[in-house]
Short mmCIF file of C-alpha atoms in Angstrom, two decimals:
data_model
loop_
_atom_site.label_atom_id
_atom_site.label_comp_id
_atom_site.label_asym_id
_atom_site.label_seq_id
_atom_site.Cartn_x
_atom_site.Cartn_y
_atom_site.Cartn_z
CA MET A 1 30.71 -5.95 7.53
CA ALA A 2 29.19 -2.77 6.11
CA GLN A 3 29.18 0.21 8.41
CA THR A 4 25.96 2.26 8.50
CA GLY A 5 27.42 5.30 10.23
CA SER A 6 28.89 6.50 13.47
CA ALA A 7 28.41 9.09 16.20
CA ARG A 8 30.88 10.27 18.85
CA HIS A 9 30.45 10.11 22.57
CA LYS A 10 33.30 11.21 24.86
CA GLY A 11 35.77 10.71 22.04
CA VAL A 12 34.58 7.19 21.23
CA ASP A 13 33.28 6.32 17.73
CA LEU A 14 29.90 4.61 18.01
CA ASN A 15 30.11 2.43 14.93
CA VAL A 16 27.03 0.42 13.94
CA THR A 17 27.37 -2.31 11.35
CA SER A 18 24.58 -3.45 9.06
CA THR A 19 24.49 -6.75 10.93
CA GLU A 20 24.07 -4.97 14.26
CA LEU A 21 21.36 -2.74 12.79
CA ARG A 22 19.46 -5.80 11.60
CA GLN A 23 19.80 -7.31 15.06
CA PHE A 24 18.48 -4.12 16.62
CA SER A 25 15.60 -4.06 14.12
CA SER A 26 14.79 -7.64 15.09
CA ILE A 27 14.67 -6.65 18.77
CA ILE A 28 12.29 -3.79 17.97
CA ALA A 29 10.07 -6.11 15.93
CA ASP A 30 10.02 -8.69 18.73
CA ARG A 31 9.50 -6.29 21.65
CA LEU A 32 7.32 -3.59 20.02
CA GLY A 33 6.05 -5.29 16.87
CA LEU A 34 7.33 -2.44 14.71
CA SER A 35 8.63 -3.08 11.21
CA PHE A 36 11.71 -1.28 9.86
CA GLU A 37 12.29 -3.24 6.67
CA GLU A 38 12.36 -0.30 4.26
CA SER A 39 15.76 1.29 3.74
CA SER A 40 14.57 4.80 4.61
CA HIS A 41 13.29 3.54 7.94
CA CYS A 42 16.51 1.67 8.54
CA LEU A 43 18.48 4.89 8.18
CA ASP A 44 16.29 6.53 10.83
CA LEU A 45 16.61 3.45 13.03
CA GLY A 46 20.40 3.69 12.80
CA GLU A 47 20.33 7.29 13.98
CA ILE A 48 18.07 6.38 16.89
CA LEU A 49 20.31 3.44 17.83
CA ARG A 50 23.44 5.57 17.88
CA GLY A 51 21.60 8.23 19.87
CA ARG A 52 20.53 5.71 22.49
CA MET A 53 24.04 4.27 22.67
CA ALA A 54 25.39 7.76 23.32
CA ALA A 55 22.65 8.54 25.87
CA THR A 56 23.34 5.35 27.84
CA GLY A 57 27.11 5.66 27.66
CA ALA A 58 27.48 2.41 25.71
CA ARG A 59 30.81 2.21 23.89
CA SER A 60 29.63 -0.59 21.55
CA PHE A 61 26.47 -2.20 20.32
CA ALA A 62 27.19 -5.26 22.44
CA GLU A 63 27.40 -3.06 25.53
CA TYR A 64 24.11 -1.36 24.64
CA LEU A 65 22.48 -4.72 23.96
CA TRP A 66 23.25 -5.72 27.54
CA ARG A 67 20.56 -3.25 28.68
CA PHE A 68 17.90 -5.53 27.17
CA GLN A 69 19.09 -8.33 29.40
CA THR A 70 18.96 -6.36 32.65
CA GLN A 71 16.38 -4.64 34.83
CA ALA A 72 16.76 -1.55 32.62
CA ALA A 73 15.08 -3.36 29.68
CA ASP A 74 11.56 -1.99 30.32
CA GLN A 75 12.84 1.54 30.79
CA GLU A 76 14.90 1.38 27.60
CA LEU A 77 12.02 -0.09 25.65
CA SER A 78 9.75 2.72 26.84
CA LEU A 79 12.26 5.36 25.73
CA LEU A 80 12.62 3.68 22.36
CA ALA A 81 8.84 3.56 21.93
CA GLU A 82 8.70 7.33 22.37
CA GLN A 83 11.16 7.80 19.53
CA LEU A 84 9.93 5.08 17.17
CA THR A 85 6.13 5.47 17.22
CA VAL A 86 4.19 7.97 15.14
CA GLY A 87 1.62 10.19 16.86
CA GLU A 88 -0.12 12.02 14.02
CA SER A 89 -3.78 12.42 14.94
CA TRP A 90 -6.54 15.02 15.11
CA PHE A 91 -10.13 15.38 16.24
CA PHE A 92 -12.77 13.83 13.97
CA ARG A 93 -10.09 12.38 11.70
CA HIS A 94 -11.89 10.61 8.83
CA SER A 95 -15.26 11.79 10.10
CA ALA A 96 -17.22 9.31 7.95
CA GLN A 97 -16.17 6.50 10.27
CA PHE A 98 -17.38 8.44 13.29
CA GLU A 99 -20.72 8.99 11.55
CA ALA A 100 -20.92 5.25 10.95
CA PHE A 101 -20.02 4.65 14.61
CA VAL A 102 -22.89 6.86 15.76
CA GLU A 103 -25.41 5.07 13.54
CA THR A 104 -24.23 1.48 14.06
CA VAL A 105 -22.99 1.50 17.66
CA LEU A 106 -23.98 4.53 19.71
CA LEU A 107 -27.62 5.10 18.77
CA PRO A 108 -28.61 1.40 18.66
CA TRP A 109 -27.11 0.95 22.13
CA ALA A 110 -28.98 3.99 23.41
CA ALA A 111 -32.25 2.63 22.02
CA ASP A 112 -31.93 -0.88 23.41
CA SER A 113 -29.13 -1.39 25.90
CA GLY A 114 -31.10 -3.00 28.68
CA GLY A 115 -29.02 -1.05 31.17
CA ARG A 116 -25.80 -2.62 29.89
CA PRO A 117 -22.75 -0.28 29.81
CA LEU A 118 -21.15 0.69 26.50
CA ASN A 119 -17.41 -0.02 26.40
CA LEU A 120 -15.27 1.70 23.74
CA LEU A 121 -11.56 1.32 23.06
CA SER A 122 -9.17 3.59 21.19
CA ALA A 123 -6.25 1.22 20.64
CA GLY A 124 -3.13 3.10 19.67
CA CYS A 125 -4.72 6.32 20.86
CA ALA A 126 -1.59 8.51 20.39
CA SER A 127 -2.20 11.86 22.11
CA GLY A 128 -5.90 11.24 22.74
CA GLU A 129 -7.72 13.01 19.90
CA GLU A 130 -9.55 9.87 18.77
CA ALA A 131 -10.64 8.84 22.26
CA TYR A 132 -11.85 12.36 23.06
CA THR A 133 -13.74 12.48 19.76
CA LEU A 134 -15.69 9.45 21.00
CA ALA A 135 -16.37 11.29 24.27
CA ILE A 136 -17.68 14.31 22.36
CA LEU A 137 -19.98 12.10 20.29
CA VAL A 138 -21.33 10.52 23.46
CA ARG A 139 -22.13 13.99 24.85
CA GLU A 140 -23.71 15.09 21.58
CA HIS A 141 -25.96 12.11 21.00
CA LEU A 142 -26.90 10.80 24.45
CA PRO A 143 -28.85 12.37 27.31
CA PRO A 144 -26.80 13.23 30.43
CA ALA A 145 -28.35 10.33 32.34
CA ARG A 146 -26.63 7.88 29.99
CA TRP A 147 -23.15 9.42 29.95
CA LYS A 148 -21.97 7.52 33.02
CA GLN A 149 -22.85 4.22 31.34
CA VAL A 150 -20.27 4.78 28.59
CA HIS A 151 -16.68 3.83 29.36
CA ILE A 152 -13.86 4.87 27.03
CA TRP A 153 -10.29 3.61 27.20
CA GLY A 154 -7.26 4.90 25.33
CA LEU A 155 -4.20 2.65 25.07
CA ASP A 156 -0.78 3.43 23.63
CA VAL A 157 2.80 2.28 24.07
CA ASN A 158 4.19 5.81 23.92
CA GLY A 159 4.31 7.36 27.39
CA ALA A 160 4.88 10.89 26.04
CA PHE A 161 1.71 10.65 23.96
CA LEU A 162 -0.30 9.51 26.97
CA ARG A 163 0.97 12.38 29.10
CA LYS A 164 -0.19 14.82 26.43
CA ALA A 165 -3.53 13.03 26.19
CA ARG A 166 -4.16 13.36 29.92
CA ARG A 167 -3.36 17.10 29.76
CA GLY A 168 -5.93 17.55 27.01
CA CYS A 169 -4.17 20.61 25.57
CA TYR A 170 -4.07 20.88 21.76
CA SER A 171 -2.96 23.17 18.97
CA PRO A 172 -5.41 24.60 16.41
CA TRP A 173 -3.99 22.10 13.90
CA SER A 174 -5.33 19.20 15.98
CA LEU A 175 -8.78 20.81 15.86
CA ARG A 176 -8.79 21.51 12.11
CA ASP A 177 -11.67 19.09 11.36
CA LEU A 178 -13.61 19.87 14.53
CA PRO A 179 -16.78 21.90 13.84
CA LEU A 180 -16.60 25.38 15.36
CA HIS A 181 -19.64 24.91 17.60
CA LEU A 182 -18.06 21.80 19.15
CA ARG A 183 -14.80 23.61 19.73
CA GLU A 184 -16.63 26.40 21.53
CA ARG A 185 -18.68 23.91 23.55
CA TYR A 186 -15.94 21.57 24.74
CA PHE A 187 -12.71 23.63 24.79
CA ARG A 188 -11.43 26.76 26.42
CA GLN A 189 -8.73 28.78 24.73
CA ASP A 190 -5.44 29.32 26.55
CA ASN A 191 -3.27 31.66 24.50
CA ARG A 192 -2.68 29.76 21.25
CA LYS A 193 -3.75 26.40 22.67
CA PHE A 194 -7.14 24.82 23.24
CA VAL A 195 -7.75 22.94 26.49
CA LEU A 196 -10.43 20.27 26.74
CA LEU A 197 -12.98 20.78 29.51
CA ASP A 198 -12.42 18.75 32.67
CA GLU A 199 -15.62 16.72 32.25
CA LEU A 200 -14.42 15.46 28.86
CA ARG A 201 -10.93 14.66 30.13
CA ALA A 202 -12.49 12.67 32.96
CA ALA A 203 -14.55 10.66 30.46
CA VAL A 204 -11.51 8.79 29.09
CA GLU A 205 -9.14 6.50 30.94
CA PHE A 206 -5.66 6.37 29.41
CA GLU A 207 -3.30 3.46 30.06
CA PRO A 208 0.09 2.37 28.68
CA HIS A 209 -0.05 -0.78 26.60
CA ASN A 210 2.44 -2.56 24.38
CA PHE A 211 0.37 -4.40 21.77
CA ALA A 212 3.26 -6.71 20.98
CA ASP A 213 3.21 -7.99 24.56
CA GLY A 214 0.52 -10.64 24.70
CA SER A 215 0.79 -11.09 28.45
CA ALA A 216 -1.06 -7.88 29.35
CA PRO A 217 -4.87 -7.96 28.96
CA LEU A 218 -6.50 -5.21 26.90
CA GLY A 219 -8.30 -2.72 29.11
CA GLY A 220 -7.99 -4.95 32.16
CA GLY A 221 -9.75 -7.85 30.43
CA MET A 222 -12.77 -5.77 29.45
CA LEU A 223 -15.04 -6.77 26.54
CA PHE A 224 -15.72 -3.91 24.14
CA ASP A 225 -18.65 -2.95 21.95
CA SER A 226 -16.40 -1.12 19.52
CA ILE A 227 -12.66 -0.87 18.98
CA PHE A 228 -10.86 1.81 16.97
CA PHE A 229 -7.49 0.51 15.79
CA ARG A 230 -6.73 3.01 13.07
CA ASN A 231 -3.39 3.64 11.39
CA VAL A 232 -1.52 1.46 13.87
CA SER A 233 -1.00 -1.87 12.10
CA ILE A 234 0.66 -0.13 9.12
CA TYR A 235 3.76 0.17 11.33
CA PHE A 236 3.64 -3.46 12.52
CA THR A 237 5.20 -6.58 11.11
CA PHE A 238 2.70 -8.90 9.44
CA SER A 239 2.96 -11.49 12.20
CA THR A 240 2.41 -8.85 14.88
CA THR A 241 -0.64 -7.53 13.03
CA ARG A 242 -2.21 -10.99 12.90
CA THR A 243 -1.49 -11.59 16.60
CA VAL A 244 -2.82 -8.19 17.69
CA ILE A 245 -5.97 -8.47 15.56
CA ALA A 246 -6.63 -11.87 17.13
CA ARG A 247 -6.30 -10.33 20.60
CA LEU A 248 -8.57 -7.44 19.67
CA THR A 249 -11.08 -9.94 18.33
CA ASP A 250 -11.05 -11.79 21.65
CA ALA A 251 -11.65 -8.47 23.42
CA LEU A 252 -14.61 -7.57 21.19
CA LEU A 253 -18.17 -8.54 22.06
CA PRO A 254 -20.02 -10.83 19.61
CA GLU A 255 -21.11 -8.75 16.61
CA GLY A 256 -19.03 -5.85 17.91
CA PHE A 257 -17.41 -3.36 15.53
CA LEU A 258 -13.77 -2.82 14.56
CA PHE A 259 -12.67 0.38 12.81
CA LEU A 260 -9.36 0.36 10.91
CA GLY A 261 -7.54 3.10 9.02
CA HIS A 262 -8.17 3.78 5.34
CA ALA A 263 -4.95 2.03 4.31
CA GLU A 264 -5.64 -1.05 6.44
CA THR A 265 -7.79 -4.12 5.77
CA LEU A 266 -8.27 -7.54 7.32
CA ARG A 267 -7.70 -9.24 3.96
CA GLY A 268 -5.29 -12.10 4.64
CA ILE A 269 -5.25 -11.19 8.34
CA SER A 270 -8.51 -12.45 9.81
CA ASP A 271 -11.67 -14.23 8.69
CA ASP A 272 -13.55 -13.37 11.87
CA TYR A 273 -15.30 -10.30 10.46
CA GLN A 274 -17.86 -9.14 7.95
CA LEU A 275 -17.00 -6.00 6.00
CA ARG A 276 -19.59 -3.24 6.43
CA THR A 277 -20.05 0.04 4.60
CA GLY A 278 -22.02 3.14 5.49
CA ASN A 279 -21.73 6.93 5.35
CA GLY A 280 -18.90 6.49 2.85
CA ALA A 281 -16.84 4.50 5.39
CA PHE A 282 -15.57 0.93 5.64
CA TYR A 283 -15.51 -0.94 8.93
CA TYR A 284 -15.85 -4.49 10.25
CA GLN A 285 -18.35 -6.40 12.35
CA LYS A 286 -17.30 -9.48 14.27
CA ARG A 287 -18.90 -12.65 12.97
CA ARG A 288 -21.06 -14.92 15.01
CA ALA A 289 -19.36 -18.07 16.28
CA GLY A 290 -18.68 -20.67 13.62
CA GLU A 291 -18.65 -18.31 10.63
CA THR A 292 -14.98 -18.42 9.62
CA PRO A 293 -14.65 -19.13 5.89
CA VAL A 294 -11.23 -19.10 4.27
CA ALA A 295 -10.55 -17.96 0.73
CA SER A 296 -7.36 -18.66 -1.21
CA PRO A 297 -5.80 -17.09 -4.32
CA LEU A 298 -6.10 -18.57 -7.80
CA ALA A 299 -3.16 -19.43 -10.01
CA ALA A 300 -3.58 -19.19 -13.77
CA PRO A 301 -1.65 -19.64 -17.02
CA PRO A 302 -0.83 -16.72 -19.34
CA ILE A 303 -3.72 -15.08 -21.17
CA THR A 304 -4.44 -14.75 -24.88
CA PRO A 305 -5.73 -11.55 -26.48
CA ARG A 306 -9.31 -10.82 -27.42
CA PRO A 307 -10.10 -8.39 -30.28
CA LEU A 308 -10.56 -4.79 -29.19
CA PRO A 309 -14.10 -3.48 -29.53
CA ALA A 310 -14.62 -0.63 -31.96
CA LYS A 311 -16.60 1.21 -29.26
CA MET A 312 -17.56 0.55 -25.65
CA ASP A 313 -21.04 1.92 -25.20
CA GLY A 314 -23.17 0.31 -22.51
CA SER A 315 -22.01 -1.90 -19.68
CA TRP A 316 -18.68 -3.68 -19.47
CA VAL A 317 -20.61 -6.97 -19.50
CA ASP A 318 -22.01 -6.00 -22.91
CA THR A 319 -18.47 -5.27 -24.11
CA ILE A 320 -17.24 -8.66 -22.90
CA THR A 321 -20.22 -10.39 -24.54
CA ARG A 322 -19.72 -8.64 -27.88
CA ALA A 323 -16.02 -9.53 -27.82
CA THR A 324 -16.84 -13.14 -26.95
CA GLU A 325 -19.24 -13.36 -29.88
CA ARG A 326 -16.54 -11.85 -32.11
CA VAL A 327 -14.05 -14.52 -31.00
CA ARG A 328 -16.63 -17.26 -31.60
CA SER A 329 -17.40 -15.86 -35.04
CA LEU A 330 -13.75 -15.70 -36.03
CA ALA A 331 -13.21 -19.28 -34.88
CA THR A 332 -16.23 -20.48 -36.90
CA ASP A 333 -15.22 -18.59 -40.04
CA SER A 334 -11.72 -20.02 -39.96
CA GLY A 335 -12.95 -23.55 -39.36
CA ALA A 336 -11.10 -23.71 -36.05
CA SER A 337 -12.31 -26.26 -33.57
CA HIS A 338 -11.35 -27.66 -30.22
CA PRO A 339 -11.36 -31.26 -29.13
CA ALA A 340 -14.56 -32.03 -27.28
CA ILE A 341 -14.57 -32.64 -23.57
CA ALA A 342 -15.04 -36.32 -22.99
CA ALA A 343 -18.44 -37.35 -21.69
CA PRO A 344 -18.46 -38.49 -18.06
CA GLU A 345 -18.93 -42.15 -18.97
CA GLU A 346 -15.83 -42.05 -21.21
CA LYS A 347 -13.50 -40.83 -18.45
CA MET A 348 -11.12 -43.10 -16.63
CA GLU A 349 -12.24 -41.74 -13.28
CA THR A 350 -15.43 -40.22 -11.97
CA PRO A 351 -15.63 -36.45 -11.52
CA ALA A 352 -15.91 -36.88 -7.77
CA ALA A 353 -12.52 -38.59 -7.74
CA GLN A 354 -10.72 -35.67 -9.38
CA PRO A 355 -8.90 -33.29 -7.02
CA THR A 356 -10.51 -29.86 -6.99
CA SER A 357 -7.14 -28.24 -7.77
CA SER A 358 -6.79 -30.19 -11.02
CA VAL A 359 -10.33 -29.30 -12.05
CA VAL A 360 -9.63 -25.63 -11.38
CA ALA A 361 -6.39 -25.82 -13.38
CA ARG A 362 -8.22 -27.46 -16.30
CA ALA A 363 -11.03 -24.88 -16.19
CA LEU A 364 -8.49 -22.04 -16.14
CA GLU A 365 -6.76 -23.48 -19.20
CA LEU A 366 -10.12 -23.65 -20.99
CA LEU A 367 -10.84 -20.08 -19.93
CA ARG A 368 -7.51 -19.02 -21.39
CA GLU A 369 -8.50 -20.71 -24.67
CA GLU A 370 -11.89 -18.91 -24.68
CA ARG A 371 -13.62 -22.30 -24.34
CA PHE A 372 -16.23 -21.08 -21.88
CA SER A 373 -18.77 -23.82 -22.55
CA ASP A 374 -16.16 -26.50 -21.93
CA ALA A 375 -14.95 -24.71 -18.77
CA GLU A 376 -18.54 -24.60 -17.53
CA GLN A 377 -18.92 -28.32 -18.15
CA VAL A 378 -15.71 -29.17 -16.30
CA LEU A 379 -16.72 -27.13 -13.26
CA SER A 380 -20.29 -28.41 -13.28
CA GLU A 381 -19.02 -31.97 -12.93
CA LEU A 382 -17.69 -31.26 -9.45
CA PRO A 383 -20.06 -32.82 -6.90
CA THR A 384 -20.28 -29.50 -5.03
CA ARG A 385 -19.05 -25.98 -5.68
CA VAL A 386 -18.27 -24.65 -2.22
CA ASP A 387 -14.54 -24.04 -2.60
CA PRO A 388 -13.96 -20.26 -2.96
CA ASP A 389 -11.62 -20.79 -5.93
CA VAL A 390 -14.23 -22.84 -7.75
CA LEU A 391 -17.08 -20.47 -6.93
CA LEU A 392 -15.20 -17.43 -8.17
CA LEU A 393 -14.12 -19.21 -11.34
CA TRP A 394 -17.68 -20.45 -11.88
CA ALA A 395 -18.96 -16.87 -11.56
CA VAL A 396 -16.42 -15.63 -14.12
CA VAL A 397 -17.23 -18.43 -16.58
CA CYS A 398 -20.97 -17.82 -16.22
CA LEU A 399 -20.40 -14.12 -16.77
CA ASN A 400 -18.53 -14.80 -20.00
CA ARG A 401 -21.25 -17.25 -21.04
CA GLY A 402 -23.92 -14.60 -20.48
CA LYS A 403 -25.49 -16.62 -17.66
CA LEU A 404 -25.77 -13.65 -15.37
CA ALA A 405 -28.24 -15.13 -12.88
CA GLU A 406 -25.89 -18.06 -12.22
CA ALA A 407 -22.95 -15.68 -11.90
CA ARG A 408 -24.86 -13.56 -9.38
CA THR A 409 -25.83 -16.64 -7.33
CA ALA A 410 -22.18 -17.70 -7.13
CA CYS A 411 -21.05 -14.20 -6.10
CA GLU A 412 -23.73 -13.97 -3.44
CA GLN A 413 -22.68 -17.34 -2.05
CA LEU A 414 -19.06 -16.17 -1.94
CA LEU A 415 -19.87 -12.85 -0.28
CA ASN A 416 -22.21 -14.46 2.25
CA ALA A 417 -19.32 -16.71 3.26
CA SER A 418 -16.63 -14.01 3.20
CA ASP A 419 -17.29 -10.46 2.10
CA LEU A 420 -13.53 -9.81 2.03
CA ASP A 421 -13.24 -11.33 -1.45
CA ALA A 422 -12.27 -8.45 -3.74
CA GLY A 423 -12.78 -10.55 -6.87
CA ALA A 424 -16.36 -11.42 -5.96
CA HIS A 425 -17.12 -7.75 -5.30
CA TYR A 426 -15.73 -6.82 -8.72
CA VAL A 427 -17.81 -9.43 -10.55
CA MET A 428 -20.86 -8.30 -8.57
CA ALA A 429 -20.15 -4.71 -9.69
CA LEU A 430 -20.34 -5.85 -13.31
CA LEU A 431 -23.61 -7.66 -12.67
CA CYS A 432 -25.10 -4.66 -10.89
CA GLU A 433 -24.15 -2.35 -13.74
CA ASN A 434 -25.67 -4.73 -16.26
CA SER A 435 -28.97 -4.69 -14.34
CA GLY A 436 -28.96 -0.89 -14.16
CA ALA A 437 -28.04 -0.65 -10.46
CA LEU A 438 -25.19 1.80 -11.05
CA SER A 439 -24.88 3.03 -7.44
CA ALA A 440 -24.61 -0.55 -6.17
CA ALA A 441 -22.05 -1.30 -8.91
CA ALA A 442 -19.90 1.65 -7.85
CA GLU A 443 -20.14 0.58 -4.20
CA HIS A 444 -18.94 -2.95 -4.99
CA ASP A 445 -16.05 -1.47 -7.00
CA ARG A 446 -15.08 0.77 -4.08
CA ILE A 447 -15.16 -2.18 -1.69
CA ALA A 448 -12.97 -4.22 -4.05
CA ILE A 449 -10.49 -1.32 -4.26
CA TYR A 450 -10.52 -0.92 -0.48
CA LEU A 451 -9.86 -4.63 0.03
CA ASP A 452 -7.09 -4.70 -2.57
CA SER A 453 -5.71 -1.32 -3.63
CA GLY A 454 -3.55 -3.00 -6.28
CA PHE A 455 -6.52 -4.58 -8.09
CA ALA A 456 -6.69 -2.84 -11.48
CA MET A 457 -10.06 -3.93 -12.87
CA PRO A 458 -12.39 -2.35 -10.29
CA GLN A 459 -10.46 0.91 -10.78
CA PHE A 460 -11.07 0.59 -14.53
CA HIS A 461 -14.74 -0.26 -14.09
CA LEU A 462 -15.36 2.51 -11.56
CA GLY A 463 -13.74 4.97 -13.97
CA ARG A 464 -16.18 3.89 -16.68
CA LEU A 465 -19.09 4.29 -14.27
CA HIS A 466 -17.95 7.84 -13.46
CA ARG A 467 -17.76 8.59 -17.17
CA ARG A 468 -21.28 7.23 -17.75
CA ALA A 469 -22.45 9.51 -14.95
CA GLY A 470 -20.83 12.51 -16.66
CA ASP A 471 -18.07 12.98 -14.07
CA ALA A 472 -15.09 13.22 -16.41
CA VAL A 473 -12.67 14.42 -13.73
CA SER A 474 -13.30 11.45 -11.40
CA ALA A 475 -13.36 9.11 -14.38
CA ARG A 476 -9.96 10.27 -15.59
CA ARG A 477 -8.45 9.90 -12.11
CA GLN A 478 -9.80 6.36 -11.68
CA LEU A 479 -8.83 5.27 -15.19
CA SER A 480 -5.33 6.67 -14.75
CA ASN A 481 -4.99 4.61 -11.57
CA ALA A 482 -6.18 1.55 -13.48
CA ARG A 483 -3.70 2.14 -16.30
CA THR A 484 -0.81 2.28 -13.83
CA LEU A 485 -1.96 -0.84 -12.01
CA LEU A 486 -2.55 -2.84 -15.19
CA ALA A 487 1.16 -2.74 -15.94
CA LEU A 488 1.78 -4.43 -12.58
CA GLU A 489 -1.24 -6.74 -12.48
CA SER A 490 -0.62 -10.49 -12.29
CA ALA A 491 -1.31 -12.52 -15.42
CA SER A 492 -3.77 -14.70 -13.46
CA ARG A 493 -5.96 -11.76 -12.53
CA VAL A 494 -5.86 -10.32 -16.03
CA LEU A 495 -7.07 -13.71 -17.25
CA LEU A 496 -9.81 -14.03 -14.65
CA PHE A 497 -11.14 -10.50 -14.61
CA GLY A 498 -10.04 -8.88 -17.87
CA GLY A 499 -13.03 -10.08 -19.86
CA GLY A 500 -10.70 -11.93 -22.23
CA PHE A 501 -8.67 -8.86 -23.14
CA ASP A 502 -4.94 -9.11 -22.61
CA ARG A 503 -2.90 -6.61 -20.61
CA HIS A 504 -1.96 -4.45 -23.61
CA ALA A 505 -5.54 -4.37 -24.88
CA LEU A 506 -6.82 -3.26 -21.47
CA ILE A 507 -4.19 -0.52 -21.30
CA GLU A 508 -5.24 0.64 -24.77
CA LEU A 509 -8.88 0.66 -23.65
CA CYS A 510 -7.84 2.78 -20.65
CA ASP A 511 -6.04 5.20 -22.96
CA ARG A 512 -9.15 5.53 -25.13
CA GLU A 513 -11.34 6.22 -22.13
CA ILE A 514 -8.86 8.70 -20.63
CA LEU A 515 -8.66 10.57 -23.93
CA ALA A 516 -12.45 10.75 -24.08
CA CYS A 517 -12.51 12.10 -20.51
CA GLU A 518 -9.95 14.77 -21.34
CA LYS A 519 -12.01 15.86 -24.33
CA GLY A 520 -15.04 16.06 -22.09
CA ILE A 521 -13.16 18.15 -19.52
CA ARG A 522 -11.92 20.59 -22.19
CA THR A 523 -15.38 21.03 -23.63
#
């Protein structure tokens, strides 16, 4: 077995094999939910393991492992949590989300609470900056008579973080985004530290909580109006994330709000929420009972190229349409033709008897062949178009056919069912641009990028929108992102969302646009 390194304790080599390290990683994933799959993390995990073996006097991994089968298991797990969890936080971190919180949660509750208390949770609170930010917002936006009706909890698995949170003593770095007037109002300076006033410290209740342990209720079984769970799940295994989100959902009041970090989404995790945007922030609102649609990915055959346009003035929909007309013209001039789709009465089976998956596969093949009218006919023969795959494909086909109203209707139906569909947001961005609603188009692109940061086409489209608006710097940045992502994009998504252009053509279009941006920046 490969040896990952060793440390010495009282003259004994503490060897750790790769197999033992994987076993230790599995224990951490099971007990704390933390993922250490990347090699760089595994190296750190090996150092921590050897350090704990030395600290406990274990002469072998097997001897150390025995601690997890004894009464010392909880104590050891707590010590490991202090070394393995990340506590980077600061006051008013990503302030746009706090602005959205004030407008969507705090002020509406203050206006119409009916005397009901407001319960807020900072889950994975680290050293308390997030929870105390909520307390400051309560003081800033509510009259004193309402303060006692707001209850704030901070939960974290790391005991050292919680001890710091209860002290309420912070460095200037933790206050770097805190407005000066709020710092002067709620902190007193103690040498080079800033200490939170007692009334603010008393406004938050901090408790230890291991989110991977489903036996302990969140906040004593409380139901919350809003939960902040930011930059926590990025350290979890996928299965732990799904389990924890489900528990948070159970602890959230109907139509309550969930705030995640900028690098986190519920895409593929939960269908219990509607995505919301406001103040430049993304957040989620819990759906009403019974609204749990499920979307699934599309598979597609390889794409065929479409001629590059000589210029790309106007909307991207116009560019797609002009290229489609060019393809149709070339096919007509060359005498090319396709076999007609058989009429319904000539088929061996009725359309209703065909599996949806086979219809989708057939429509995708027709889309690949630029046979948009035939693809439309195949899809229209389905008795209903409620499957997300079919709806999205129908929207794309209608877009290529120039039937923009039908495409919009399909997108709206998709987004009403699940607004976590990045593809539907991208198609809607194209439709909004075509109708002149450029701000709405940019917002749909941003949502698509937020939901799927690896999705190239909304990056490309948003870059073009920036260029149309005269912002060459932002356009170049967005288009450069798109160019990088296009090289990695799946063939199915290039087919569905590339407007008929193949990967190389789209990269060339990006290069053209980037060059134009650079000329604009220089001039």
